[in-house]
XYZ file of C-alpha atoms in Angstrom:
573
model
C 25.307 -35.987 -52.075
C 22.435 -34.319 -50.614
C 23.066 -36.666 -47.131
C 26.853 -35.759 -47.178
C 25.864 -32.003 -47.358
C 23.066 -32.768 -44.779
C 25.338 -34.055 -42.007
C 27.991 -31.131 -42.794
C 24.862 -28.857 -41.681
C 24.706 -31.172 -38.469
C 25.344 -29.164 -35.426
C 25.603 -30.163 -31.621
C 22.813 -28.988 -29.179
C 25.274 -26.734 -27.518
C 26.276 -25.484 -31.140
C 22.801 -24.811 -31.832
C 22.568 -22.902 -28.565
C 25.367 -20.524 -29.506
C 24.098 -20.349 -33.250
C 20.693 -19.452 -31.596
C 22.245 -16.716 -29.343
C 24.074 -15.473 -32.506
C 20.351 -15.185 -34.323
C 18.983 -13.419 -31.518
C 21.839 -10.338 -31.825
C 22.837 -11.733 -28.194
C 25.708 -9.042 -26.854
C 26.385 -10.954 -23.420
C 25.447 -13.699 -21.764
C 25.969 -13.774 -17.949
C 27.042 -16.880 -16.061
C 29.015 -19.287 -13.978
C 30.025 -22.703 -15.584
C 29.318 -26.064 -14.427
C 29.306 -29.702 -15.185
C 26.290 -29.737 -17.011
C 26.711 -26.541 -19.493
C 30.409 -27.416 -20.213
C 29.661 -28.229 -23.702
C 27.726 -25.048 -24.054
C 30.920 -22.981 -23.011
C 33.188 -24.636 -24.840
C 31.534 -23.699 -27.983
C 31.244 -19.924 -26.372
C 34.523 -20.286 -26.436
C 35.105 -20.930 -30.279
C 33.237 -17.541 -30.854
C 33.679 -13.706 -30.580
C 30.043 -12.884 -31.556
C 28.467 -13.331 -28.352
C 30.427 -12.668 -25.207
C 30.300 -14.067 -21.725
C 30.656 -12.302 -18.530
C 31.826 -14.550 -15.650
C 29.978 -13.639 -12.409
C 30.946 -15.249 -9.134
C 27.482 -16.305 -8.263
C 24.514 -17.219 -9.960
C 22.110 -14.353 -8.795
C 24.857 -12.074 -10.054
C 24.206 -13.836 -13.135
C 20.539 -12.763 -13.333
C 20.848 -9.638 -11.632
C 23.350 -8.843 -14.052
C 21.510 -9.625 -16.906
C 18.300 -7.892 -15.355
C 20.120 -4.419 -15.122
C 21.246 -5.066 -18.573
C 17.389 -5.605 -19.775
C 16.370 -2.565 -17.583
C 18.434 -0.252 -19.065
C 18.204 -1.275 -22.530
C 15.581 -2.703 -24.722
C 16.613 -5.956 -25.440
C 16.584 -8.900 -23.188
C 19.079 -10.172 -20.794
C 20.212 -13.476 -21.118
C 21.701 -15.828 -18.201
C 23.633 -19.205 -18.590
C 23.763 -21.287 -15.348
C 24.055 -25.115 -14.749
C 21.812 -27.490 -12.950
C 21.634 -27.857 -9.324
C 22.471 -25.491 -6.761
C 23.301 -23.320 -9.981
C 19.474 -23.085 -10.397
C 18.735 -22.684 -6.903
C 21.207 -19.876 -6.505
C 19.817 -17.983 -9.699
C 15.901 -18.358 -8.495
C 15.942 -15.408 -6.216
C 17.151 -13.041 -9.710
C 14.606 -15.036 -11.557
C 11.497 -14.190 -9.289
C 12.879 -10.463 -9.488
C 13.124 -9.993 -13.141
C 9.379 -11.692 -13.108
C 7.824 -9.429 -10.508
C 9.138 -6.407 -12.369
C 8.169 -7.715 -15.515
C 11.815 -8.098 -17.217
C 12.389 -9.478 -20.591
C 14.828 -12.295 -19.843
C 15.878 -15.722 -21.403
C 17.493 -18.218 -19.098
C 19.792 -21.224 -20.057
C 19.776 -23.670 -17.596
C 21.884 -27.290 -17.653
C 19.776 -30.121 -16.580
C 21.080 -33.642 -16.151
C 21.376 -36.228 -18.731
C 17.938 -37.555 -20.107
C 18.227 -40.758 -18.613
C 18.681 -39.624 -15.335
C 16.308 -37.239 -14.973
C 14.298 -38.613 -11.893
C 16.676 -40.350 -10.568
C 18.169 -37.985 -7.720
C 21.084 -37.926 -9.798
C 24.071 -35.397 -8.970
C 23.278 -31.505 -9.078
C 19.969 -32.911 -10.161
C 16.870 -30.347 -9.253
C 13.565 -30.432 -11.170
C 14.018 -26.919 -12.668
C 10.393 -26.679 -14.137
C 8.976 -27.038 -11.022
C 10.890 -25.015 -9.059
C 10.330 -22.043 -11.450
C 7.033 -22.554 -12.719
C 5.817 -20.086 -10.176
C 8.165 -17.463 -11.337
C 8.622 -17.165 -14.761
C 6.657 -16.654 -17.469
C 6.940 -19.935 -18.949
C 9.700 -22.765 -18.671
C 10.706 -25.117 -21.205
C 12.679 -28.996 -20.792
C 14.131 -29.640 -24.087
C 14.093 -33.492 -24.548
C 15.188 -33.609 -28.272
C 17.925 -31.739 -30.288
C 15.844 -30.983 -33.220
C 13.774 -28.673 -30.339
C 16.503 -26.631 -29.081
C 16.088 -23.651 -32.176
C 12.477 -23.368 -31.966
C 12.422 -23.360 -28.410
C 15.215 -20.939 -27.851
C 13.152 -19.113 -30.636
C 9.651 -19.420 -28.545
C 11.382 -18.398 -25.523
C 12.797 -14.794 -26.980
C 9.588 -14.296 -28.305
C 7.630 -14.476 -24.950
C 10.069 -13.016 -23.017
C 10.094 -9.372 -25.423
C 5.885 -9.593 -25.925
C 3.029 -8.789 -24.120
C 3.471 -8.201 -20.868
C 7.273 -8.926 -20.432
C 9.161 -11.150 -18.583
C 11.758 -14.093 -17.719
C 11.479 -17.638 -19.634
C 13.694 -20.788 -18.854
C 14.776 -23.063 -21.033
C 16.183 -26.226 -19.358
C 18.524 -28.365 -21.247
C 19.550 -31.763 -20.558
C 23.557 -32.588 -20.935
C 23.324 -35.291 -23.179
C 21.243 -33.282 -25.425
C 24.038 -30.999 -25.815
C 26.150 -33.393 -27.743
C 24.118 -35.078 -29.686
C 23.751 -33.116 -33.141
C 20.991 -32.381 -35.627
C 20.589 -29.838 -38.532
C 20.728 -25.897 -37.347
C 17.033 -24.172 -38.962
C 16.612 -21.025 -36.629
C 12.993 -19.855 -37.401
C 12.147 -16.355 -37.480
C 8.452 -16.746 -36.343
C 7.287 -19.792 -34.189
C 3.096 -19.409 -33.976
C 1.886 -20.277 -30.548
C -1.323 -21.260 -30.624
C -2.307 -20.522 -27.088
C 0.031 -17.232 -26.883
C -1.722 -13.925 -28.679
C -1.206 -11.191 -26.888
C -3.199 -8.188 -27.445
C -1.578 -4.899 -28.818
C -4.344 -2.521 -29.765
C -6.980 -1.026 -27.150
C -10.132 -1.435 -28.260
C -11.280 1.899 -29.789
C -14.607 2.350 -28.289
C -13.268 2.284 -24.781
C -10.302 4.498 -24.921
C -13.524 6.806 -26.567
C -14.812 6.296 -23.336
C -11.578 6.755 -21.013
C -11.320 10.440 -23.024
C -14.793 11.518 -22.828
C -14.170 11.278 -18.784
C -10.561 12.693 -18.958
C -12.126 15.446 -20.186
C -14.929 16.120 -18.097
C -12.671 15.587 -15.046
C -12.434 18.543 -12.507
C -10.029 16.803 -10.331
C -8.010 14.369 -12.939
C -4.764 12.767 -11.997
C -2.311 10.539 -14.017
C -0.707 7.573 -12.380
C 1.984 5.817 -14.332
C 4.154 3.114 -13.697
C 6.834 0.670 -15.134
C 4.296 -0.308 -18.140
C 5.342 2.807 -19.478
C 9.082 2.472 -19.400
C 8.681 -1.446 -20.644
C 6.077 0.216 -23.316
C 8.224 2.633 -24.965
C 5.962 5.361 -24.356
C 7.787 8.376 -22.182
C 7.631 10.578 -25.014
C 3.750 9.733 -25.710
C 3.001 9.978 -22.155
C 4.608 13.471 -21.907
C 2.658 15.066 -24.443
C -0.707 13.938 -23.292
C -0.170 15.319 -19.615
C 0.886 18.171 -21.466
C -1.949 18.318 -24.152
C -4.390 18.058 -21.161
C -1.867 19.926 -18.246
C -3.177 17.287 -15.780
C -1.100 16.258 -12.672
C 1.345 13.149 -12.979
C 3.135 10.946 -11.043
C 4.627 8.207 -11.286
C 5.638 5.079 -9.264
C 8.562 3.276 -7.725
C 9.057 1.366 -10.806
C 8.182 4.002 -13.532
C 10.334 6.943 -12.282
C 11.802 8.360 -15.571
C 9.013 7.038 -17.268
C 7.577 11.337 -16.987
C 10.048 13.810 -15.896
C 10.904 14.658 -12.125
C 11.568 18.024 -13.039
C 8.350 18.530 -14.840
C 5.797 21.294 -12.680
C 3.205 18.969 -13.491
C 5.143 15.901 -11.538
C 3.695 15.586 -8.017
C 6.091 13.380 -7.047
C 6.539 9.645 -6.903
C 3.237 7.915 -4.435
C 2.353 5.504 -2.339
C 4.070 3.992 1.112
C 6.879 7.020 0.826
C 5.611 8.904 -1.778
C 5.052 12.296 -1.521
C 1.807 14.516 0.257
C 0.795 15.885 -2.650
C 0.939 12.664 -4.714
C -1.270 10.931 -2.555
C -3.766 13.272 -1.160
C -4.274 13.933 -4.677
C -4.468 10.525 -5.594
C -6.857 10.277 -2.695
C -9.381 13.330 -3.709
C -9.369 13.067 -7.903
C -12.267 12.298 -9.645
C -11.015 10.902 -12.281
C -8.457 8.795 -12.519
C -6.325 7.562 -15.557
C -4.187 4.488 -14.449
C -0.829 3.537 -17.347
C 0.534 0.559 -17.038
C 0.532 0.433 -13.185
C -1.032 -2.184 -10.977
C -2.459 -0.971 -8.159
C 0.276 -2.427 -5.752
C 0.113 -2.673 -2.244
C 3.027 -0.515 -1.678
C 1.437 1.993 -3.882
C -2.375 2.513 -2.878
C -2.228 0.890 0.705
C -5.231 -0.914 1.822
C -7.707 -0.663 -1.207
C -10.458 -0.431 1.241
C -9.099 3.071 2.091
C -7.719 3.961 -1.188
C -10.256 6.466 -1.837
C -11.898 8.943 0.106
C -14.604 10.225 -2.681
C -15.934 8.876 -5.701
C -14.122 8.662 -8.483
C -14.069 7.201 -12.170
C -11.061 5.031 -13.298
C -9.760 4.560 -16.717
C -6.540 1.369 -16.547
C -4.510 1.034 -19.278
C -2.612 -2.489 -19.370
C -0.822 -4.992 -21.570
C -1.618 -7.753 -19.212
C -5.725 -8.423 -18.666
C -5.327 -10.089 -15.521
C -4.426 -6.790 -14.014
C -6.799 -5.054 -14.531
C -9.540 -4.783 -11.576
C -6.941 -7.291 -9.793
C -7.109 -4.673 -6.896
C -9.222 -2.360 -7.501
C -12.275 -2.557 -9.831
C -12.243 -0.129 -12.604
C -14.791 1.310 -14.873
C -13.117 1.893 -18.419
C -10.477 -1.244 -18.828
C -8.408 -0.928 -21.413
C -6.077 -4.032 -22.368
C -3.195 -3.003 -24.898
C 0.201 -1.636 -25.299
C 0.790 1.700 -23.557
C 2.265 3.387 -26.280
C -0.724 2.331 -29.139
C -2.643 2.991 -26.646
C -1.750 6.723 -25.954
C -0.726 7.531 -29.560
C -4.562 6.190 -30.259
C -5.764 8.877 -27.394
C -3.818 11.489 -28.331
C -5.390 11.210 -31.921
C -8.948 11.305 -30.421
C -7.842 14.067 -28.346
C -6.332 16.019 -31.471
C -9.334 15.644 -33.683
C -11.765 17.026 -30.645
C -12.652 20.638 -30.104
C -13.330 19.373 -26.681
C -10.381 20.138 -23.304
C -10.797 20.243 -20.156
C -12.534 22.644 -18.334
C -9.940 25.777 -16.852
C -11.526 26.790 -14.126
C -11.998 23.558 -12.600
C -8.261 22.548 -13.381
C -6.989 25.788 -11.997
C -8.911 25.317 -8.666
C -7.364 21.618 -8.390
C -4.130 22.586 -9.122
C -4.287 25.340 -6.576
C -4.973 22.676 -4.018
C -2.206 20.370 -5.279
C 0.224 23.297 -4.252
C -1.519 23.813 -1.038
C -0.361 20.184 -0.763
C 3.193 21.075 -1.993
C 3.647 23.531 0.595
C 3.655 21.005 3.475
C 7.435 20.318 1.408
C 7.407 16.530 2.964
C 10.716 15.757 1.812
C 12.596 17.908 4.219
C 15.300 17.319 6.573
C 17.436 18.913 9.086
C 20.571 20.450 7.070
C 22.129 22.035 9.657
C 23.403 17.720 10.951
C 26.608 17.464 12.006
C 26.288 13.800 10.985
C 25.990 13.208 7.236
C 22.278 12.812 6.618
C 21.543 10.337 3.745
C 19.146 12.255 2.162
C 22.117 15.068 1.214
C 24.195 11.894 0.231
C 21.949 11.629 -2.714
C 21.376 15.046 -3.619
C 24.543 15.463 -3.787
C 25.034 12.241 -6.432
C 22.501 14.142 -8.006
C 24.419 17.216 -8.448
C 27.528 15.476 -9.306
C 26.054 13.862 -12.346
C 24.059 16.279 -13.296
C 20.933 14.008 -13.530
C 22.472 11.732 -16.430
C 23.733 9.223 -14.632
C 22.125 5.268 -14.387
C 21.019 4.672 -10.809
C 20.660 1.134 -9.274
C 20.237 0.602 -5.920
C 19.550 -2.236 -3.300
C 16.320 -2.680 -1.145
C 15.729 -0.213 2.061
C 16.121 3.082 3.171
C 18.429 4.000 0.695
C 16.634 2.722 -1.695
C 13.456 5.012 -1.043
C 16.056 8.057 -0.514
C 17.228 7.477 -4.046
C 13.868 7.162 -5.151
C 12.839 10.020 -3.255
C 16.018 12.803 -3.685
C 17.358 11.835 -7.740
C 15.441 13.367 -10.365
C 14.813 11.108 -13.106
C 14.266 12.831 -16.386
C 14.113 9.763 -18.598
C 13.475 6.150 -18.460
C 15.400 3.191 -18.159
C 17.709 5.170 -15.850
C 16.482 4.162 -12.496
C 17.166 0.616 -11.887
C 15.721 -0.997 -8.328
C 14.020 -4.325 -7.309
C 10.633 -2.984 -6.758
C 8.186 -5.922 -6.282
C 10.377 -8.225 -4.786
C 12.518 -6.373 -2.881
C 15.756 -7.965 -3.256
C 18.471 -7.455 -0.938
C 22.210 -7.751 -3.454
C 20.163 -6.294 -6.550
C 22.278 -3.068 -6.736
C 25.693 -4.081 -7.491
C 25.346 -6.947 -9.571
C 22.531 -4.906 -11.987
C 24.952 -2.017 -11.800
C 27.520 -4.468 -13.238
C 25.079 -5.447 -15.930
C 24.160 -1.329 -16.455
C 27.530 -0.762 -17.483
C 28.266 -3.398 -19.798
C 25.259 -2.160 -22.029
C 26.249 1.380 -21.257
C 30.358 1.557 -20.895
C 30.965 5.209 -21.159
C 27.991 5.781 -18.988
C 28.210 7.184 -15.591
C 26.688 4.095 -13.166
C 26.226 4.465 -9.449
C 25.303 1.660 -7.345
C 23.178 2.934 -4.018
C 23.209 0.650 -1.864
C 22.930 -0.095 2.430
C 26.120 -1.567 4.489
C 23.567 -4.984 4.864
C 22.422 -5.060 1.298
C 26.204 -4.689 -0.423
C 26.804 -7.672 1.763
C 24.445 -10.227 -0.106
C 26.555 -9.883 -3.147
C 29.551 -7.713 -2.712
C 32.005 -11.256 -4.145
C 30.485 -9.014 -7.572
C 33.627 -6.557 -6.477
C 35.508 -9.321 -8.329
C 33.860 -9.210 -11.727
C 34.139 -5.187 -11.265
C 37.502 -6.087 -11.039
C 38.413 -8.472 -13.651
C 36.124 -6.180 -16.316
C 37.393 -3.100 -14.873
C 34.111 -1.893 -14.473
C 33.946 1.501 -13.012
C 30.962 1.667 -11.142
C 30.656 4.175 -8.009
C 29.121 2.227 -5.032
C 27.549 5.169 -2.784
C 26.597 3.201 0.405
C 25.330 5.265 2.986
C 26.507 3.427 6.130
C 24.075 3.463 8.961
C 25.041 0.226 10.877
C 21.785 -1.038 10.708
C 19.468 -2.887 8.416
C 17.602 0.612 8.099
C 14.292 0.107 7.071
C 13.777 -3.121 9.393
C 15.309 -0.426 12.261
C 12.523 2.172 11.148
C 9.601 -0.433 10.976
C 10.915 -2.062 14.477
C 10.857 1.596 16.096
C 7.585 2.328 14.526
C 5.987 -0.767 15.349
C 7.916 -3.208 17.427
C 7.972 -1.007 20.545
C 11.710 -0.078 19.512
C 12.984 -3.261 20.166
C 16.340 -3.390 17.489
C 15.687 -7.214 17.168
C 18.705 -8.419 15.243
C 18.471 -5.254 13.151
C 21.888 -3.750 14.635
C 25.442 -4.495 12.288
C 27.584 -5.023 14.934
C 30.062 -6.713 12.808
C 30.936 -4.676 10.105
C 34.293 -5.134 7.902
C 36.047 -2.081 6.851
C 34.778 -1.426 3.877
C 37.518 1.005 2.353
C 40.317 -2.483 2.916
C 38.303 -4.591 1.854
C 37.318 -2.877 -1.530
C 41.133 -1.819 -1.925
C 41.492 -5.764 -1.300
C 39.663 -6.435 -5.035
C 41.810 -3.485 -6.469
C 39.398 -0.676 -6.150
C 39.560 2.635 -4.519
C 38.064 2.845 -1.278
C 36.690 6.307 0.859
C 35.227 6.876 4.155
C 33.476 9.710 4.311
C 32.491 11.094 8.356
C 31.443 14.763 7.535
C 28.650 16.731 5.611
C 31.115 19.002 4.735
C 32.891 16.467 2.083
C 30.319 15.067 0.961
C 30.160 16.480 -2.709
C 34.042 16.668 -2.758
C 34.373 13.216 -2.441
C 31.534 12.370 -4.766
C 33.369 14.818 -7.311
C 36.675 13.053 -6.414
C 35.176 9.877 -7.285
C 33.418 10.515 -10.542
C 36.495 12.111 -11.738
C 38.128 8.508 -11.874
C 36.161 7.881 -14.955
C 38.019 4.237 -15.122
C 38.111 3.053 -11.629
C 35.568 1.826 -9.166
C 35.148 3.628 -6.547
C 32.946 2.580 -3.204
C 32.263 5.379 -1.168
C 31.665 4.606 2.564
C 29.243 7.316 3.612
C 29.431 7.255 7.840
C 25.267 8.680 8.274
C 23.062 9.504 10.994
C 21.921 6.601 12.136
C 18.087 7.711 13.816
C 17.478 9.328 10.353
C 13.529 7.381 8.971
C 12.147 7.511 6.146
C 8.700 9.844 5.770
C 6.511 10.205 4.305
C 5.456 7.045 5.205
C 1.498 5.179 4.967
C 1.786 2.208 7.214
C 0.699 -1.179 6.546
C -3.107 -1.879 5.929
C -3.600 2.075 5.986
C -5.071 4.856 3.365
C -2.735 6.819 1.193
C -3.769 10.302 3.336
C -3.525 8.579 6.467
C 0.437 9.261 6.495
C 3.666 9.626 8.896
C 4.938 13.069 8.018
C 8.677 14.489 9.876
């Protein structure tokens, strides 16, 4: 009897998968089918629970489940088969991992036997991705497909976040064992740390608040962390400057008087000169990136004391050496210091703070952001104030890699996390529209733009399709300059002017072509419409509109600190 009831309990491997997904509160899974996962989506298929979202490429797939992650705090999950559907999904792999972006990945592998063998679609997916994820997993028995899929949430949502593959043969798929999903799988050689060690975040205060020139530097770590809201009241507690980074704008608010902007390569003057002259200098869940402190042989212009709060201990004093590392999770970590801080009779000294926030406006009054609004070409930069405007802030913003991307960076506000969604370490070209797709199934009443760059929209504008077939009413704002805009800028900068293969010369008509996929289409030529037709097309809460913004195409980016230079040595209008 107990053998009969046994084998009743037998489920295949691509059951198991599905039960797994089930376990794991899995809302959608985004894909593309193929030979070697058709078992797996035929039992997605039997099943309501978890839904799938059909892309029409496999970095949509990732993407896709990368904006989902980004804007939410669970983990995005992809499903893709072997071959070129692992080679096509690698590029939205590396992204989630340089961003740090909880992610599970299903790959097809195939059968056992062949592995090695050159068979068809056959790639060695562990190899390929080792580089890029944070851990990969071939599953060579059905009996290991549970835990695994277990091991593989659990890495991908701890410590330092990030994407894990697990890679699953065919024939594993249909052969069957009994369905245990474990709750907790220990991993011997995986313990992240959670809690900063109390003696040195004793330290990191006692110099916070003997600072005269303090600054706070923030990045994604604190959107990943959980820890806005924690983050807010200690720049408040101690009324210290703040900014934040590319990836960890939200994370405090724009419209705060104690933001000074987002830093580094475009980042604002005051950001970075003050980055530049602090003297103390507390570092949350940031990395020191190149984009963000330049050449760290120039990053600092007078000595200065550096506190780095991080999940991950490899980067700390990666870049730039510190003197008070702290290795924990953000938000332990600041409720921990604002404890310490609460107990003292100790703050910082007035005087001092007053003086240095007197030259921080000094600093603001250079107003580096401007532009000429008197154009009679649209200038981008108005483009995006006037999204801005037109969503009142609320909206979820992802956008592609270039100029626009640094405009929307630059121009939208971000009051809270998780609402700015960009490739920032990699810098991928077709992140916007896909991740937008991915925003708005975790978010459907949400307002979702899509910023994007005539090239960019090009890398993975067959998404309009799954816009279409989800009715997914995103508003793609492309601001049109018929050229690859930040290679233009750097080539005029730094190539003697010479356009070299830069220039869009063969451009489709955007408004057709979107119509084409059953969308509403604008051009838009004049500064004078711009907010009426970014009014028009938020006012179509259930169609997708992709606005065609005609702008001035000799408009750069600045600020900007070129390549292998210091933060104050930068290209202002």
């Amino acid at each position: 009897m107990d053998r009969i009831a046994a084998n009743v309990m037998e489920l295949s491997g691509a059951e198991i998968v599905i039960r797994c997904l089930q376990e794991e509160q899995v809302e959608f899974v985004f894909g593309y089918p193929g030979g070697a996962v058709l078992y797996i989506y035929d039992e997605i298929s039997k099943q309501d629970k978890v839904k799938h979202v059909l892309v029409r490429h496999e970095q949509a797939a990732v993407h896709a489940a990368d904006g989902y992650a980004r804007s939410t705090t669970r983990p995005g999950v992809a499903l893709v088969t072997s071959g070129p559907g692992v080679t096509n999904a690698v590029t939205g792999i590396a992204t989630a991992y340089m961003d740090s972006i909880p992610m599970v990945i299903i790959t097809g592998q195939v059968p056992t036997h062949a592995i090695g063998q050159d068979a068809f679609q056959e790639v060695d997916t562990v190899g390929i991705t080792r580089p890029c994820v944070k851990h990969n997993f071939l599953v060579k028995d059905v009996r290991d497909i549970a835990p695994t899929i277990r091991k593989a949430f659990q890495i991908a949502t701890t410590g330092r976040p990030g994407p894990v593959l697990v890679d699953i043969p065919k024939d594993i798929t249909v052969e069957k064992a009994v369905f245990n999903y474990p709750q907790n799988v220990p991993m011997r050689s995986y313990s992240p740390v959670t809690r900063g060690h109390s003696g040195q975040i004793k330290k990191a205060m006692q110099l916070l608040l003997e600072a005269k020139r303090p600054m706070i530097y923030t990045g994604g770590g604190v959107i990943l962390g959980e820890a806005s809201a924690d983050l807010a009241q200690l720049v408040h507690s101690l009324g210290f400057p703040c900014t934040n980074t590319l990836m960890g704008l939200g994370g405090f608010p724009a419209t705060d008087p104690q933001f000074v902007g987002m830093l580094g390569m475009h980042g604002t003057y005051e950001a970075n000169m003050a980055m530049q002259h602090c003297d103390v200098l507390l570092a949350v869940g940031a990395r020191f990136d190149d984009r963000v402190i330049g050449n760290p042989k120039h990053f600092h212009q007078e000595d200065r004391r550096i506190v780095h709060i991080d999940i991950d201990p490899s980067s700390i004093s990666k870049r730039v050496k510190v003197d008070v590392p702290i290795v924990g999770n953000v938000r332990d970590v600041l409720t921990d210091m604002l404890a310490q801080l609460s107990a003292s009779q100790e703050r910082p000294d007035a005087a001092a703070l007053a003086a240095w926030w007197k030259q921080i406006d000094e600093w603001r009054s250079r107003d580096c952001l401007k532009y000429d609004r008197s154009s009679a070409i649209i200038k981008p930069q108005s483009v995006i104030e006037a999204l801005y405007k037109v969503t009142e802030g609320n909206a979820f913003v992802t956008s592609d890699v270039g100029q626009h991307q640094m405009w929307a960076a630059q121009f939208y506000k971000f009051d809270q996390p998780r609402r700015w969604i960009n490739s920032g370490g990699l810098g991928t070209m077709g992140f916007g529209l896909p991740s937008a797709m991915g925003v708005q199934f975790a978010h459907r009443d949400a307002q979702v733009a899509c910023v994007t760059g005539e090239a960019s929209i090009q890398m993975c504008i067959q998404e309009l399709s799954t816009c279409t077939q989800y009715r997914l009413p995103i508003k793609v704002v492309m601001l049109n300059n018929r050229y690859m805009g930040m290679v233009r800028q750097w080539q005029e900068f730094f190539h003697g002017n010479r356009h070299a293969e830069s220039y869009m010369d063969a451009l489709p008509d955007f408004v057709r072509l979107a119509e084409s996929y059953g969308h509403v289409g604008m051009r838009i030529e004049k500064p004078a419409d711009v907010e009426g037709a970014m009014r028009e097309a938020f006012a179509m809460k259930e169609r997708l509109v992709f606005m065609d913004f005609i702008t001035d195409q000799t408009e750069n980016v600045f600020p900007m600190v070129p390549g292998g230079k210091g933060l104050s040595e930068m290209i202002l209008v």
